[in-house]
PDB file of C-alpha atoms in Angstrom:
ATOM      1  CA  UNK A   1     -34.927  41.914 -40.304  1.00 42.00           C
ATOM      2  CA  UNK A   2     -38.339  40.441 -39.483  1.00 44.00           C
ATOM      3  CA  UNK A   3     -41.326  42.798 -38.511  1.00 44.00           C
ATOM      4  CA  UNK A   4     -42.092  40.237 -35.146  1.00 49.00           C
ATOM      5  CA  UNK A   5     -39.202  42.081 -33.870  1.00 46.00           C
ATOM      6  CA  UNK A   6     -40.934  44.954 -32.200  1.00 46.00           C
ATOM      7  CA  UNK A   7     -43.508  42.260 -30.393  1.00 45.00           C
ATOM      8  CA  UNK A   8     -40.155  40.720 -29.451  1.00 48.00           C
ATOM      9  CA  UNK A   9     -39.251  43.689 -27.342  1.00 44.00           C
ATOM     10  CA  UNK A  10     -42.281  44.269 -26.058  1.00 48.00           C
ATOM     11  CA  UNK A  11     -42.663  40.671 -24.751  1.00 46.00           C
ATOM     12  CA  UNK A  12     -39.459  41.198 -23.400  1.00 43.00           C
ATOM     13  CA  UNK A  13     -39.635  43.916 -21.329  1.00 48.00           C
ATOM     14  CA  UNK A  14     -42.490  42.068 -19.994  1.00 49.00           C
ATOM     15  CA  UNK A  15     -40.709  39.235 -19.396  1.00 43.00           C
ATOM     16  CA  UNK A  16     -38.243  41.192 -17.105  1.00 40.00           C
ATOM     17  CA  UNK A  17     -41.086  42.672 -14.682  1.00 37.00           C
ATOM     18  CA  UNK A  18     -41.471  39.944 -12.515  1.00 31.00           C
ATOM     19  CA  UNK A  19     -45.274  39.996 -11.093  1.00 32.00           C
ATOM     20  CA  UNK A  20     -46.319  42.109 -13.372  1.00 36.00           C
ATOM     21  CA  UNK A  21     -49.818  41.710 -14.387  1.00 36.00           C
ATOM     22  CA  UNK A  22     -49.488  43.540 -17.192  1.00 40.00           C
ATOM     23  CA  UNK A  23     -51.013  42.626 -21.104  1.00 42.00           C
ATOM     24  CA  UNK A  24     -49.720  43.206 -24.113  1.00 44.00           C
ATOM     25  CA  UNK A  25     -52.217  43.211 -26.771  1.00 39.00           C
ATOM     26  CA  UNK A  26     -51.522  41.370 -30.111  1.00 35.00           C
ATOM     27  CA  UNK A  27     -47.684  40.258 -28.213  1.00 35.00           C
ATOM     28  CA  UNK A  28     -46.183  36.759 -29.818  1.00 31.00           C
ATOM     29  CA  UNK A  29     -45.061  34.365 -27.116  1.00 30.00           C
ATOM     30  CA  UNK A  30     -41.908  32.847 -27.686  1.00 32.00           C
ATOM     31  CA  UNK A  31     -39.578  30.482 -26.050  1.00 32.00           C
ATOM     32  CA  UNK A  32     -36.505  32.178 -24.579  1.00 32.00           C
ATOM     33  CA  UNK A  33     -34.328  30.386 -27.295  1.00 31.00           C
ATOM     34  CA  UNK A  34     -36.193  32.250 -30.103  1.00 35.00           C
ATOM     35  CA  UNK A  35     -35.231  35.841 -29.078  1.00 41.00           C
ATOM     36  CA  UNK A  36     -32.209  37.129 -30.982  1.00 47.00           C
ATOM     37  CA  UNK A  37     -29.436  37.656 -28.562  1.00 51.00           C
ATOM     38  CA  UNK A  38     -29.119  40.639 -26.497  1.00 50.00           C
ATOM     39  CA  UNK A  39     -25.266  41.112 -28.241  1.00 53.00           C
ATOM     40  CA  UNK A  40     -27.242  40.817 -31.899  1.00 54.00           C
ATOM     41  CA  UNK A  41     -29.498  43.755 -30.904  1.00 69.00           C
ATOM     42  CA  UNK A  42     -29.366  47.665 -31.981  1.00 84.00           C
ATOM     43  CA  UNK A  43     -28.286  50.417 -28.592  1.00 88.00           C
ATOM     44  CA  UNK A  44     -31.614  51.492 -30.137  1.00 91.00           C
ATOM     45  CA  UNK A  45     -33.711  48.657 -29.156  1.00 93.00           C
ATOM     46  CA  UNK A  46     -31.591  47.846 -26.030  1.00 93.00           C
ATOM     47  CA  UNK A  47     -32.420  50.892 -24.211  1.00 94.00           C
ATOM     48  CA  UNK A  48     -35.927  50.723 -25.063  1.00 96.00           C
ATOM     49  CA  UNK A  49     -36.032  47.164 -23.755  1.00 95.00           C
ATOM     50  CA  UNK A  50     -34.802  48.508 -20.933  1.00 96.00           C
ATOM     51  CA  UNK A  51     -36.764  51.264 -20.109  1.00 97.00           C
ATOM     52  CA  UNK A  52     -39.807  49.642 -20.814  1.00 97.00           C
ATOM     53  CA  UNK A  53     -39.092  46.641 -18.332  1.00 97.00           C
ATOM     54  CA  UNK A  54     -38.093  49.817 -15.974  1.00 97.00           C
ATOM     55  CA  UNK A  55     -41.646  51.015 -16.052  1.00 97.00           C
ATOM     56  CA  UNK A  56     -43.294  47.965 -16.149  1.00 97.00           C
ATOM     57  CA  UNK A  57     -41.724  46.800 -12.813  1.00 96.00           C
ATOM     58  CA  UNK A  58     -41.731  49.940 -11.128  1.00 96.00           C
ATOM     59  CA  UNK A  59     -44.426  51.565  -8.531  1.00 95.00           C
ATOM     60  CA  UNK A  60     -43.718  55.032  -9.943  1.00 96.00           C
ATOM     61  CA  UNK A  61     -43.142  56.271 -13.445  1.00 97.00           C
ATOM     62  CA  UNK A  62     -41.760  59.698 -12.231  1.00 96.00           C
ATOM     63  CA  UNK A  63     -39.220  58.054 -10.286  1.00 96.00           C
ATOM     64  CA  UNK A  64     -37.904  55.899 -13.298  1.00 97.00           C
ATOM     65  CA  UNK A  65     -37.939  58.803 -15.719  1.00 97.00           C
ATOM     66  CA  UNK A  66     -36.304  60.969 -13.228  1.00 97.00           C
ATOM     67  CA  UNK A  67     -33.684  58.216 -12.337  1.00 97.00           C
ATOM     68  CA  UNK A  68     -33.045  57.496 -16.530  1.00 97.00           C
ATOM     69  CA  UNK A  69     -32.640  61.601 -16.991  1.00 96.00           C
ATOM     70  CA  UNK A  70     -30.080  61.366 -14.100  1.00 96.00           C
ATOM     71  CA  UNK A  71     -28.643  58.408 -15.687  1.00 95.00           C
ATOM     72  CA  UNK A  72     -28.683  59.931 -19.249  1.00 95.00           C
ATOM     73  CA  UNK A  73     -27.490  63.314 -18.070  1.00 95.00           C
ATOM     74  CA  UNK A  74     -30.108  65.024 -19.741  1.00 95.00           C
ATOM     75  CA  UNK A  75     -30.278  68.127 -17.479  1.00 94.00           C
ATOM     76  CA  UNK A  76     -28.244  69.561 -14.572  1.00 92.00           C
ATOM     77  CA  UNK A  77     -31.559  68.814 -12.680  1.00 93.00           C
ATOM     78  CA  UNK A  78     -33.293  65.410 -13.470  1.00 92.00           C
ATOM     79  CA  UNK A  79     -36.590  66.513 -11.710  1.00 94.00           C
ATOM     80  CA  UNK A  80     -39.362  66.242 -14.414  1.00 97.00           C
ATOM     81  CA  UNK A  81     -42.046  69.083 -15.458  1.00 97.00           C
ATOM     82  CA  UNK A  82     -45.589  68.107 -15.849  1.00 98.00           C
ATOM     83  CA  UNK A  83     -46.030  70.509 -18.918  1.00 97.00           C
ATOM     84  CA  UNK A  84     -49.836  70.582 -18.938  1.00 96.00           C
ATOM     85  CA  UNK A  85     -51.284  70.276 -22.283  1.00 96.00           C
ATOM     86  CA  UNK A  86     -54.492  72.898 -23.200  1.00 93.00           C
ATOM     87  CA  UNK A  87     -57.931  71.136 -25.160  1.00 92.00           C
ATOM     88  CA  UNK A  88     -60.428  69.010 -24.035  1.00 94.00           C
ATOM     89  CA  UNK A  89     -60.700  66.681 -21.508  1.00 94.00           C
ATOM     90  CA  UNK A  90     -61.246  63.028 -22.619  1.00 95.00           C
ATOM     91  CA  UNK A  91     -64.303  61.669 -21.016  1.00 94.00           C
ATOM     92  CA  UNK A  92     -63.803  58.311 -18.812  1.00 94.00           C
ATOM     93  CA  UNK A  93     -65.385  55.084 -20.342  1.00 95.00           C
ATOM     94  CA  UNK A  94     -67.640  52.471 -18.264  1.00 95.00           C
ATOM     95  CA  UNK A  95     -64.813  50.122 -18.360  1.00 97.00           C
ATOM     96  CA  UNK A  96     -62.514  52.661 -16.832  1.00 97.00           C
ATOM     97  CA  UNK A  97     -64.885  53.522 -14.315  1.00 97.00           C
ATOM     98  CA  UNK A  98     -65.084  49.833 -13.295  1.00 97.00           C
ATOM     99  CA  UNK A  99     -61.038  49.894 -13.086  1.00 98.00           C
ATOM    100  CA  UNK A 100     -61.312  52.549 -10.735  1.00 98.00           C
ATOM    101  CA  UNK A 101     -64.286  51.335  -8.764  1.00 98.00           C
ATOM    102  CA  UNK A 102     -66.586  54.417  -9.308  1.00 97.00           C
ATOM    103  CA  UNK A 103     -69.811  54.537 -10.058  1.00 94.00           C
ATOM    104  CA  UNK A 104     -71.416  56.693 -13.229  1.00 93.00           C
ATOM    105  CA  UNK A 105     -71.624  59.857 -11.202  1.00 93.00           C
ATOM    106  CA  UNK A 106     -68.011  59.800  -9.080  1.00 95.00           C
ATOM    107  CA  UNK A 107     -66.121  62.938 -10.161  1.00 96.00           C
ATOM    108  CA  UNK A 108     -63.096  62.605 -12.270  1.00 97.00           C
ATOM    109  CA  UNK A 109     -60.887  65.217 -13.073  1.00 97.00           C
ATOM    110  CA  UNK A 110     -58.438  64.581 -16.385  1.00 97.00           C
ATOM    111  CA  UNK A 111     -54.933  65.836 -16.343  1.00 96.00           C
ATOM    112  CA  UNK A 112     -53.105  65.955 -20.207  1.00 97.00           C
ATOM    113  CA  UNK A 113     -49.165  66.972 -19.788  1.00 98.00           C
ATOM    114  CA  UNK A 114     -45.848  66.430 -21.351  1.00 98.00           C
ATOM    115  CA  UNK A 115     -43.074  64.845 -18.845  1.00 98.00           C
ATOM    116  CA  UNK A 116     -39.754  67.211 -19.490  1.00 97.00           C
ATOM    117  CA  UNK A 117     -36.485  66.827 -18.673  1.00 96.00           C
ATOM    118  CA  UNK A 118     -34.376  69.904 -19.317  1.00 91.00           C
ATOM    119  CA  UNK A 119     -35.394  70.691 -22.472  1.00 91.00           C
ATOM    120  CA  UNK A 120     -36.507  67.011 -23.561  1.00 96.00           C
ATOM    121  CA  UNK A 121     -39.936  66.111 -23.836  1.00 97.00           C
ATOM    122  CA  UNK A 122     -39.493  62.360 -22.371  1.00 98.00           C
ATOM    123  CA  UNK A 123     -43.095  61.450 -22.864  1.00 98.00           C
ATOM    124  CA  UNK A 124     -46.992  62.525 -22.825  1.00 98.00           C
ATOM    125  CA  UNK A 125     -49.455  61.275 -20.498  1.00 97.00           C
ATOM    126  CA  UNK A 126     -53.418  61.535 -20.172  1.00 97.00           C
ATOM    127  CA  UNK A 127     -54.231  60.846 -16.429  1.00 97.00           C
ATOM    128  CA  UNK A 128     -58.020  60.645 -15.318  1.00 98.00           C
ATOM    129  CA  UNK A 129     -57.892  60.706 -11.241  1.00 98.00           C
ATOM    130  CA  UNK A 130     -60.635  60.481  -8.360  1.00 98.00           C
ATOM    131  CA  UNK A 131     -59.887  64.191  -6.241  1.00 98.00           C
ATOM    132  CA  UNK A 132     -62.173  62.261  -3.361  1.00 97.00           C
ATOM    133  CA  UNK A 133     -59.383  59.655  -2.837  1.00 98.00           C
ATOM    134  CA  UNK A 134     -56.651  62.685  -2.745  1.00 98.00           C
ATOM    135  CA  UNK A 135     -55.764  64.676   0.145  1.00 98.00           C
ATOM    136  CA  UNK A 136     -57.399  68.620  -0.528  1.00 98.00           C
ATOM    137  CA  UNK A 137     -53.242  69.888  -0.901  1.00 98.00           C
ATOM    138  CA  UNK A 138     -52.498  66.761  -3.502  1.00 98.00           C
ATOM    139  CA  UNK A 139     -55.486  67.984  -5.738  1.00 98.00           C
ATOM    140  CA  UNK A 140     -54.631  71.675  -5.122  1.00 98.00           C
ATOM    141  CA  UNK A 141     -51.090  71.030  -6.220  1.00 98.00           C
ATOM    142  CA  UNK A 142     -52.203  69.337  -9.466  1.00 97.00           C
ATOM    143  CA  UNK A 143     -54.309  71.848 -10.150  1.00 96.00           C
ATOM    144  CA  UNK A 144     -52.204  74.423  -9.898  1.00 96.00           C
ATOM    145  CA  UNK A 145     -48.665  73.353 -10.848  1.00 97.00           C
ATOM    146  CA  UNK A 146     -46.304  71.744 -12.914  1.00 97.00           C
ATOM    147  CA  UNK A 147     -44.962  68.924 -10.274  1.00 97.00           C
ATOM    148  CA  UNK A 148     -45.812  65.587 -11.834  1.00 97.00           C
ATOM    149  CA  UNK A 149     -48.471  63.156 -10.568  1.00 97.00           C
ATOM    150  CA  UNK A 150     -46.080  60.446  -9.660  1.00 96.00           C
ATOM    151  CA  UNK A 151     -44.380  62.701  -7.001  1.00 97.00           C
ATOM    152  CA  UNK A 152     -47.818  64.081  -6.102  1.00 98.00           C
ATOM    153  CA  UNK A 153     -49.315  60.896  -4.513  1.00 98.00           C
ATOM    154  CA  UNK A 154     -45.951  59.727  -3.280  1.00 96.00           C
ATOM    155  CA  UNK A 155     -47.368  59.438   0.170  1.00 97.00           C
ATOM    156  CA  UNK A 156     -50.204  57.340  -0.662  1.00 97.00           C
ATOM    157  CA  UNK A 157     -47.988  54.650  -1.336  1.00 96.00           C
ATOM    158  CA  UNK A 158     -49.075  53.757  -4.534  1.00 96.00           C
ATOM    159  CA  UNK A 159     -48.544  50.841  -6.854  1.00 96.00           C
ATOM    160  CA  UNK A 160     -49.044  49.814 -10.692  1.00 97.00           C
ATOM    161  CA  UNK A 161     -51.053  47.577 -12.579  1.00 97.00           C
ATOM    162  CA  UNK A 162     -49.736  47.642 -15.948  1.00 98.00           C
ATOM    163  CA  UNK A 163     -53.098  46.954 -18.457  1.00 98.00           C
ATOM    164  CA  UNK A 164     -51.009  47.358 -21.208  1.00 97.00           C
ATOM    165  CA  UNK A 165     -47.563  47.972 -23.537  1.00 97.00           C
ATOM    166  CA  UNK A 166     -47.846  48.545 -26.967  1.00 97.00           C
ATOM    167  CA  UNK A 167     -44.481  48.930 -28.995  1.00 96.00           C
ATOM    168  CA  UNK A 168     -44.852  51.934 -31.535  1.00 96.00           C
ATOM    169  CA  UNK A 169     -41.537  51.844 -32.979  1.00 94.00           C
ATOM    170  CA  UNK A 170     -39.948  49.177 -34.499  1.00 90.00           C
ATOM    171  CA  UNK A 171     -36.580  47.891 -35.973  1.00 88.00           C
ATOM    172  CA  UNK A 172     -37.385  47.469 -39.488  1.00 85.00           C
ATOM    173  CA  UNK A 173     -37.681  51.142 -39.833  1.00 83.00           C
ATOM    174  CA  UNK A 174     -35.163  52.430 -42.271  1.00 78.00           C
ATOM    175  CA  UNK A 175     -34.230  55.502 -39.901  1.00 83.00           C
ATOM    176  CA  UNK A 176     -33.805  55.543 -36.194  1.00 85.00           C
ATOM    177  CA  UNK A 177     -36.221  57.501 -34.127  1.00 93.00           C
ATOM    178  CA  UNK A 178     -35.858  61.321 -33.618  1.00 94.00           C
ATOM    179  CA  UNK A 179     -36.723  63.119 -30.265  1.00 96.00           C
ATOM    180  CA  UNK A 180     -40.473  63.231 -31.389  1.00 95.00           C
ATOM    181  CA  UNK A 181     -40.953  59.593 -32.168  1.00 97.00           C
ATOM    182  CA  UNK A 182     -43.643  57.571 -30.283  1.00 97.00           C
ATOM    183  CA  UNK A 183     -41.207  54.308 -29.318  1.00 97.00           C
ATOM    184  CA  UNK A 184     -43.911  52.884 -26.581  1.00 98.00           C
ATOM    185  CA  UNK A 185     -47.130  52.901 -24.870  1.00 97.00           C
ATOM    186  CA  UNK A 186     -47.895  51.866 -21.566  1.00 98.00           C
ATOM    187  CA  UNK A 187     -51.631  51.838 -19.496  1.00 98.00           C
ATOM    188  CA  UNK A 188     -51.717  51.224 -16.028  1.00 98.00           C
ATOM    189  CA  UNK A 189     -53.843  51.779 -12.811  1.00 98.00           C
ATOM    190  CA  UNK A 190     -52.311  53.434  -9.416  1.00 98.00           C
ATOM    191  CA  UNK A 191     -53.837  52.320  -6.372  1.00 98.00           C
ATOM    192  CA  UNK A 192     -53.316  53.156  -2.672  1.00 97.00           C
ATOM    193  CA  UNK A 193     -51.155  50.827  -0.331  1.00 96.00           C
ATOM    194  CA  UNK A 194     -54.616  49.606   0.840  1.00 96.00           C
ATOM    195  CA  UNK A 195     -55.612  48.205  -2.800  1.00 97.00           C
ATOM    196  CA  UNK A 196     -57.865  51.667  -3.645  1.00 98.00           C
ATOM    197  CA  UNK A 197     -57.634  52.824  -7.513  1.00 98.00           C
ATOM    198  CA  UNK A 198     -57.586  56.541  -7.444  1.00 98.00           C
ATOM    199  CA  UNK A 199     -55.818  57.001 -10.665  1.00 98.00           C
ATOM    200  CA  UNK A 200     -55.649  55.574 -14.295  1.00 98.00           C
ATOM    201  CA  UNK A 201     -52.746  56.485 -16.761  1.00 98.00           C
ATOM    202  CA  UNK A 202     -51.915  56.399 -20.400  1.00 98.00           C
ATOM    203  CA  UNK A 203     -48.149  56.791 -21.381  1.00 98.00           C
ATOM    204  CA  UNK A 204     -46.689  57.057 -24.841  1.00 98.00           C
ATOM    205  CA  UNK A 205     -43.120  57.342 -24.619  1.00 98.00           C
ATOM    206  CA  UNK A 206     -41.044  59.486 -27.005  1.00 98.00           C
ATOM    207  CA  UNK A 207     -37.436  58.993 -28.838  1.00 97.00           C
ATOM    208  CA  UNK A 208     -36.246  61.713 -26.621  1.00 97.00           C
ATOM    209  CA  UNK A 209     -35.651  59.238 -24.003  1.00 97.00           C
ATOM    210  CA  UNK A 210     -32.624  58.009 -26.283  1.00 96.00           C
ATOM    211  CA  UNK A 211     -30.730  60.927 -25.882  1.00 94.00           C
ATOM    212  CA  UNK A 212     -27.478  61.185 -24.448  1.00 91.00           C
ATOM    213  CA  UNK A 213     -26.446  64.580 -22.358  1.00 83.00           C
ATOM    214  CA  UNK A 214     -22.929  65.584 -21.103  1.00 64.00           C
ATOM    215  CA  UNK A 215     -24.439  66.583 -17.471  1.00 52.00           C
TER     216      UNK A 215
END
């Protein structure tokens, strides 16, 4: 089992997301031909091709977690928590600022939480947003709750430039990955229906996505 397997996936799932503009860093191109066949691959890396391509395609990552609980029956409910996480806030870079079109003295508030789904921690996710290109309730809401950002901004229409997908978990591990596992992570900027970042995301997606419920 060769150790470009894990690029494999991730180039992949990219692959699948047709317009995406996202990057994957240190990815091997490879002609279609070279990929081992889907009915040669582990359920393992299946899924994960699958939910990667998911959230690389997609407009909200709430929805597509919410939709794969459903799917997974992983709770009675498949409406996510935004667990928030306590410590300090990570400070946003120049080159972030540029992403979101803000200058050095724009406020930015950062949001740390873990998505849940019943009582699976799905993945964790550092968000640094703009509160001046929120509605007042939308910031008030993240402030003070547990509803996750993705459902949040729903009415701002928002779409997703993927900047990134790094595979964390690979094949030619000797055991398969455990609820706690990073598999993936994803970067991406949300923007308005009229083109205007408000929002940048980092996503590292954890083995508890694998499960399989009996809801």
């Amino acid at each position: 089992m060769r150790p470009e397997r894990g690029k494999r996936i991730a180039a992949l799932a990219l692959a699948a997301t047709v317009g995406s503009t996202a990057v994957v860093p240190g990815a091997v191109a490879e002609e279609p031909a070279a990929i081992r066949p889907s009915d040669a691959k582990t359920g393992t890396e299946r899924l994960i091709e699958t939910l990667s391509a998911r959230l690389l395609a997609a407009h909200s990552a709430t929805a597509v977690l919410e939709a794969w609980c459903a799917e997974r029956g992983l709770a009675t409910d498949p409406h996510l928590t935004a667990v928030r996480v306590p410590g300090r806030d990570k400070p946003l870079s120049a080159a972030q600022r540029e992403r979101l079109q803000i200058g050095p003295d724009e406020p930015v508030r950062y949001r740390r939480v873990r998505l849940t789904c019943g009582g699976h921690v799905l993945s964790e996710a550092d968000n640094w947003y703009v509160p001046g290109r929120l509605t007042p309730e939308m910031n008030t809401v993240l402030e003070t709750t547990q509803t996750p950002f993705g459902r949040v901004v729903h009415p701002l229409l928002p779409s997703r430039r993927n900047l990134s997908l790094k595979m964390l978990w690979t094949p030619t591990e000797a055991e398969p990955p455990g609820p706690e596992r990073k598999l993936f992570f994803v970067e991406a900027v949300l923007s308005t229906a009229a083109g205007l970042p408000f929002c940048e995301v980092a996503e590292t997606y954890t083995g508890a996505v694998l499960a399989r419920g009996e809801h």
